[in-house]
GROMACS .gro file of N, CA and C in nm:
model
  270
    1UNK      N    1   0.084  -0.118   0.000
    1UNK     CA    2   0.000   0.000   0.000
    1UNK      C    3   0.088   0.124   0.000
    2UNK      N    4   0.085   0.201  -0.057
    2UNK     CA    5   0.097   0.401  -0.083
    2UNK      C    6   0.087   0.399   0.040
    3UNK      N    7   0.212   0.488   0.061
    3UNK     CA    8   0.186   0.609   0.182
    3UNK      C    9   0.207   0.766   0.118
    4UNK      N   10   0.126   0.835   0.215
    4UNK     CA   11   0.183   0.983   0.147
    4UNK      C   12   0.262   1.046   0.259
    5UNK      N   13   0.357   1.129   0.153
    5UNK     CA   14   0.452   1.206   0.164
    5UNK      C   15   0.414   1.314   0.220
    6UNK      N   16   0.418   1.422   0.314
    6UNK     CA   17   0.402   1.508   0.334
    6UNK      C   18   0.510   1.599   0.349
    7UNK      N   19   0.452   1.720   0.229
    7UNK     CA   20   0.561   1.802   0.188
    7UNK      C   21   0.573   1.978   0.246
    8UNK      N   22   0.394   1.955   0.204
    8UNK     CA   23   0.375   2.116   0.304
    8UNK      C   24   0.233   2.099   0.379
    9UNK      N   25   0.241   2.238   0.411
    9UNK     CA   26   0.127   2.257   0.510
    9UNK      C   27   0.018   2.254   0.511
   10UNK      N   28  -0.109   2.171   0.562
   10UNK     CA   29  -0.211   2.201   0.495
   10UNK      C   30  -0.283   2.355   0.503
   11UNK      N   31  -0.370   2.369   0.374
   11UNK     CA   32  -0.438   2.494   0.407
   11UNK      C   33  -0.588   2.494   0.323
   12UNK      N   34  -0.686   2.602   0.378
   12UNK     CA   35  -0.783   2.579   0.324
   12UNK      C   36  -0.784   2.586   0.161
   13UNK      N   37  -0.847   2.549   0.105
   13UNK     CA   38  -0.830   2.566  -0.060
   13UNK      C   39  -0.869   2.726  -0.069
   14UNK      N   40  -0.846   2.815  -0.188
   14UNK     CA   41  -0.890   2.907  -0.219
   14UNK      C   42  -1.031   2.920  -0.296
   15UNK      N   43  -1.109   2.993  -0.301
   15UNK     CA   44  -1.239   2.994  -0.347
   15UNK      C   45  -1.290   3.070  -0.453
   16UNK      N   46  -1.200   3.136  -0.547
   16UNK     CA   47  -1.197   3.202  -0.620
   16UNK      C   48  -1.045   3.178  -0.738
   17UNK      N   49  -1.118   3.181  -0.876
   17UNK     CA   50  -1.013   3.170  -0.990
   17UNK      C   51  -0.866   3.252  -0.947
   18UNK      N   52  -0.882   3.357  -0.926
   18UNK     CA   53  -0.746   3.464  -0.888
   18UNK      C   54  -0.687   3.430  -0.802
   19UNK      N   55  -0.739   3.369  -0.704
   19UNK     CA   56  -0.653   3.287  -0.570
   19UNK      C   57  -0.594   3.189  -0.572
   20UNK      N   58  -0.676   3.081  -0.653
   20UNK     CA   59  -0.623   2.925  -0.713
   20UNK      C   60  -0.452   2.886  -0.676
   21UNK      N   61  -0.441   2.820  -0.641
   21UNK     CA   62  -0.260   2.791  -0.561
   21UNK      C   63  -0.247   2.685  -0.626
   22UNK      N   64  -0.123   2.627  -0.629
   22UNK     CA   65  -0.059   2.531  -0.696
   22UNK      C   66  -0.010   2.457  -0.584
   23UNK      N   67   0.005   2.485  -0.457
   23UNK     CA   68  -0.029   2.441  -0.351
   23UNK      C   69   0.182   2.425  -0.339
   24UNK      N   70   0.255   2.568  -0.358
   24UNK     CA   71   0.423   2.531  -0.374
   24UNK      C   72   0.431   2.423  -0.480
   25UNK      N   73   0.403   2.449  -0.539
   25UNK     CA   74   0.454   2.409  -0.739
   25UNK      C   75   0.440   2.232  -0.702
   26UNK      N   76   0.318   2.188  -0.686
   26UNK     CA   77   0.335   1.999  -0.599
   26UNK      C   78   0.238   1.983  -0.691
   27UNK      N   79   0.301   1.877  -0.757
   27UNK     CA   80   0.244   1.780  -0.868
   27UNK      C   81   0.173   1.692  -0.856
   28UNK      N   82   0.123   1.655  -0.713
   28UNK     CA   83   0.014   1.565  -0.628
   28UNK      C   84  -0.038   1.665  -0.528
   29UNK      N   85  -0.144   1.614  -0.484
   29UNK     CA   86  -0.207   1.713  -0.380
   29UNK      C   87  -0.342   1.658  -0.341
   30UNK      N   88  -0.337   1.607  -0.207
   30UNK     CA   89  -0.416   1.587  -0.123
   30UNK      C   90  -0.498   1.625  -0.091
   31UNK      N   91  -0.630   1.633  -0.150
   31UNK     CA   92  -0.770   1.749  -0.079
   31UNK      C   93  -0.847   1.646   0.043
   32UNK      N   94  -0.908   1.741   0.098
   32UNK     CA   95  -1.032   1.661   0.169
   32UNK      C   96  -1.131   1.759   0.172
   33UNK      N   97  -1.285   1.704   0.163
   33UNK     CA   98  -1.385   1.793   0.192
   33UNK      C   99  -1.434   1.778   0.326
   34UNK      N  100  -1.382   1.846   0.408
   34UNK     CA  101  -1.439   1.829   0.585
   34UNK      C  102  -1.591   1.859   0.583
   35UNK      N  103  -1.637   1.902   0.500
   35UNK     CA  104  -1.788   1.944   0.511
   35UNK      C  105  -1.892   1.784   0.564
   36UNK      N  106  -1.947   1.773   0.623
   36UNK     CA  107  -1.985   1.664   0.655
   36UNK      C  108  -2.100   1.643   0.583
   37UNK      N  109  -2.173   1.739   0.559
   37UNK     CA  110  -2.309   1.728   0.495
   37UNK      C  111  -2.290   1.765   0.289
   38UNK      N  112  -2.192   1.841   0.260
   38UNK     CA  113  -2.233   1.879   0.158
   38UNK      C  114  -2.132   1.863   0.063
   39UNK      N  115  -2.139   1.821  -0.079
   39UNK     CA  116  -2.007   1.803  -0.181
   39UNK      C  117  -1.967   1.954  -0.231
   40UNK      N  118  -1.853   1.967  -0.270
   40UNK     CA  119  -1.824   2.083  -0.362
   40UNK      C  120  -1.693   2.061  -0.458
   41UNK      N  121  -1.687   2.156  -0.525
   41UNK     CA  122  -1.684   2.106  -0.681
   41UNK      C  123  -1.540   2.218  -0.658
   42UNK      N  124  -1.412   2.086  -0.704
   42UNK     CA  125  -1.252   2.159  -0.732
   42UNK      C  126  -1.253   2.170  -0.865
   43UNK      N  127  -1.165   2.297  -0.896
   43UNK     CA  128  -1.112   2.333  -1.040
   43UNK      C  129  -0.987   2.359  -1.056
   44UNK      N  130  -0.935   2.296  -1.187
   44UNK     CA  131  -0.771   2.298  -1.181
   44UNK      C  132  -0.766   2.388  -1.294
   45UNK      N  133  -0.698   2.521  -1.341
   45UNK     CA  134  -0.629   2.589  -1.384
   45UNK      C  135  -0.500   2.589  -1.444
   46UNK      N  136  -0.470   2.625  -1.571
   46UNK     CA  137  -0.329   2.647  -1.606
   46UNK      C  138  -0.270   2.799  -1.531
   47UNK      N  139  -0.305   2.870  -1.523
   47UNK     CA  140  -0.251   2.936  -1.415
   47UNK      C  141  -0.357   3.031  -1.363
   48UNK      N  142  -0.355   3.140  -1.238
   48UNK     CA  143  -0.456   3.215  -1.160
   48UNK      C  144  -0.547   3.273  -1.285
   49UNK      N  145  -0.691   3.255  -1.292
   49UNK     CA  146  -0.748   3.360  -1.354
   49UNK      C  147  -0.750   3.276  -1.519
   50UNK      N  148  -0.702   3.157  -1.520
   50UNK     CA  149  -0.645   3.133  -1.609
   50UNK      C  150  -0.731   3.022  -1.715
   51UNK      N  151  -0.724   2.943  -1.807
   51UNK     CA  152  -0.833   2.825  -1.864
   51UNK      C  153  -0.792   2.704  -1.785
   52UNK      N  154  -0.928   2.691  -1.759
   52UNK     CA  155  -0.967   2.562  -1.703
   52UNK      C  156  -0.929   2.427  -1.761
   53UNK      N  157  -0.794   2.346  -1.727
   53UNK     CA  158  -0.799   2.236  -1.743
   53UNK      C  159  -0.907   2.087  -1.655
   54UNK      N  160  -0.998   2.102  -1.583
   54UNK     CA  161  -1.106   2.007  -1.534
   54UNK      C  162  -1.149   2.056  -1.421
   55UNK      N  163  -1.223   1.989  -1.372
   55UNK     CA  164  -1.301   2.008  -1.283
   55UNK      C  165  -1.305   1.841  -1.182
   56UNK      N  166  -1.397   1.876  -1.051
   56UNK     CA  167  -1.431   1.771  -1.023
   56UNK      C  168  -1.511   1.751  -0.894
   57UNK      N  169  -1.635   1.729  -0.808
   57UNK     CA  170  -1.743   1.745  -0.708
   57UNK      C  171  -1.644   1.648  -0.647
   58UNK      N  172  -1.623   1.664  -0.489
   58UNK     CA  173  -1.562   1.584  -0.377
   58UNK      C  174  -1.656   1.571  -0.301
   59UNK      N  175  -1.701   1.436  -0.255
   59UNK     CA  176  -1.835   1.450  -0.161
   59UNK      C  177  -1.822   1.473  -0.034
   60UNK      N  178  -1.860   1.492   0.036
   60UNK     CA  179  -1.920   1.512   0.191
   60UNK      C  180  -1.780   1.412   0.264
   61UNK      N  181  -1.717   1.471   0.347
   61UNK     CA  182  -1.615   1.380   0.442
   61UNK      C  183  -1.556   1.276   0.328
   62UNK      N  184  -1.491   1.343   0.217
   62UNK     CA  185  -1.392   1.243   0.104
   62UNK      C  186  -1.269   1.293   0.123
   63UNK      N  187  -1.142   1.214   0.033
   63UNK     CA  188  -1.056   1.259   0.062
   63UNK      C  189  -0.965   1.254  -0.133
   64UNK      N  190  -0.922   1.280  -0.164
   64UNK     CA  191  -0.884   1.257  -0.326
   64UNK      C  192  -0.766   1.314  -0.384
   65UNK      N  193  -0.680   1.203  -0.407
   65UNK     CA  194  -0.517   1.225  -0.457
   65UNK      C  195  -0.539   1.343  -0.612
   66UNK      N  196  -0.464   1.422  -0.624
   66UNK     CA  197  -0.476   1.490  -0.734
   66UNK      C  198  -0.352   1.483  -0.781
   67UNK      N  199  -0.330   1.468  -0.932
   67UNK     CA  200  -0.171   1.461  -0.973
   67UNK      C  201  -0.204   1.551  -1.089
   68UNK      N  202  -0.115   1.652  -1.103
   68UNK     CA  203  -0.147   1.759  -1.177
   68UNK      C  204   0.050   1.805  -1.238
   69UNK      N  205   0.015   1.963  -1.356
   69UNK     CA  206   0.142   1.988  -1.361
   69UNK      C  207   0.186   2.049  -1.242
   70UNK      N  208   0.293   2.055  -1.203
   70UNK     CA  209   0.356   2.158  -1.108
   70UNK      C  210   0.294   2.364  -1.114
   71UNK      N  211   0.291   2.401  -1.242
   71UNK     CA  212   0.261   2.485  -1.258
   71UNK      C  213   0.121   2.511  -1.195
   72UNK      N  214   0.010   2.378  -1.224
   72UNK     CA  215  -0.149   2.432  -1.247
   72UNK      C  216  -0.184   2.446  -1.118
   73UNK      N  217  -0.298   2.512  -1.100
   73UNK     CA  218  -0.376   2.556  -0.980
   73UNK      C  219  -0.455   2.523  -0.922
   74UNK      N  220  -0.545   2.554  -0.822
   74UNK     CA  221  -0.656   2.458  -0.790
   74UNK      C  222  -0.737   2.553  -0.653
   75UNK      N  223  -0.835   2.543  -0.679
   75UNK     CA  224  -0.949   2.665  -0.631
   75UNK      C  225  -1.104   2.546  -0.622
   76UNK      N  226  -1.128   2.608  -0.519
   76UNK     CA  227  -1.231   2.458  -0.435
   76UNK      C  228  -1.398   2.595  -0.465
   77UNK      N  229  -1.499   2.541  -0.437
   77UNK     CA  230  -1.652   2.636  -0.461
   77UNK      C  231  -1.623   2.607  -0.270
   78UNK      N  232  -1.585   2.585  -0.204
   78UNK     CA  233  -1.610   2.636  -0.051
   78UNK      C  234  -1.451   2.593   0.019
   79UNK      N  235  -1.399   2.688   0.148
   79UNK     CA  236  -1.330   2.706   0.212
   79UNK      C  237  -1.333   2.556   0.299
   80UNK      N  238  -1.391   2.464   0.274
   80UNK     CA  239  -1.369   2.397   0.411
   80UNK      C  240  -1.338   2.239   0.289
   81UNK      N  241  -1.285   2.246   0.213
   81UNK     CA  242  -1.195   2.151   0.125
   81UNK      C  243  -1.044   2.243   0.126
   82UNK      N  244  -0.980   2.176   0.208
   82UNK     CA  245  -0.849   2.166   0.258
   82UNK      C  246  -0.778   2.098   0.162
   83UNK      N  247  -0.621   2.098   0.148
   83UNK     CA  248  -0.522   2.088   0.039
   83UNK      C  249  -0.424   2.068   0.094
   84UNK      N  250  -0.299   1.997   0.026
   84UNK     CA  251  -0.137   1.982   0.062
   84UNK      C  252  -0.078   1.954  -0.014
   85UNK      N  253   0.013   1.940  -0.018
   85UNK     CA  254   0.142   1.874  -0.131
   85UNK      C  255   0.149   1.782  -0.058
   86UNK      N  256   0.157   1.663  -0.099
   86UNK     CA  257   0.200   1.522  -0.085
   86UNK      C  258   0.298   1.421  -0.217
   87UNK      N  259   0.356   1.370  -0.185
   87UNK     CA  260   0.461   1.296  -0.263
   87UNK      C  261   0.371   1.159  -0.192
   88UNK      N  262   0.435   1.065  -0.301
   88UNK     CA  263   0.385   0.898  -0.242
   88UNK      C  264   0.544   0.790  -0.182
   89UNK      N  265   0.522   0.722  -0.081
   89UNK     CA  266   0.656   0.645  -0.067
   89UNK      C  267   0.576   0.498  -0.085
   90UNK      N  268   0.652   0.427  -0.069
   90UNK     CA  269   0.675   0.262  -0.086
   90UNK      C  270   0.536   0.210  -0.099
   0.00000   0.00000   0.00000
């Protein structure tokens, strides 16, 4: 089994295109939606403000590996889907 790497800090996701983080340039990234009751919907970016490479709804108390470029971004529809850089070991 995967373990993850933990590289940085977690923080809440940003909620808006212009804010969108790349989460320190991490090519994986760890979300969770702490919301217990409700899903909301991540968007990945080529850069802030920028075209939308996908989308994707995280449900209620999920958790979901993201592997992306280093460059792209990622901006959550609510503050309480949390983020990190994570690497994978053995």
């Amino acid at each position: 089994m995967a373990r993850s790497l933990l590289v940085g800090a977690e923080i809440a996701c940003p909620t808006n295109a212009g804010a969108a983080t790349s989460f320190g340039a991490a090519t994986v990234v760890r979300l969770v939606n702490t919301d217990s009751t409700d899903a909301h919907k991540i968007t990945i970016l080529e850069e802030q403000s920028g075209s939308g490479i996908g989308s994707m709804t995280l449900p209620p108390n999920s958790v979901e590996y993201v592997e992306k470029r280093s460059s792209y971004v990622i901006f959550a529809a609510d503050a309480s889907v949390l983020g990190t850089k994570v690497g994978f070991t053995g």
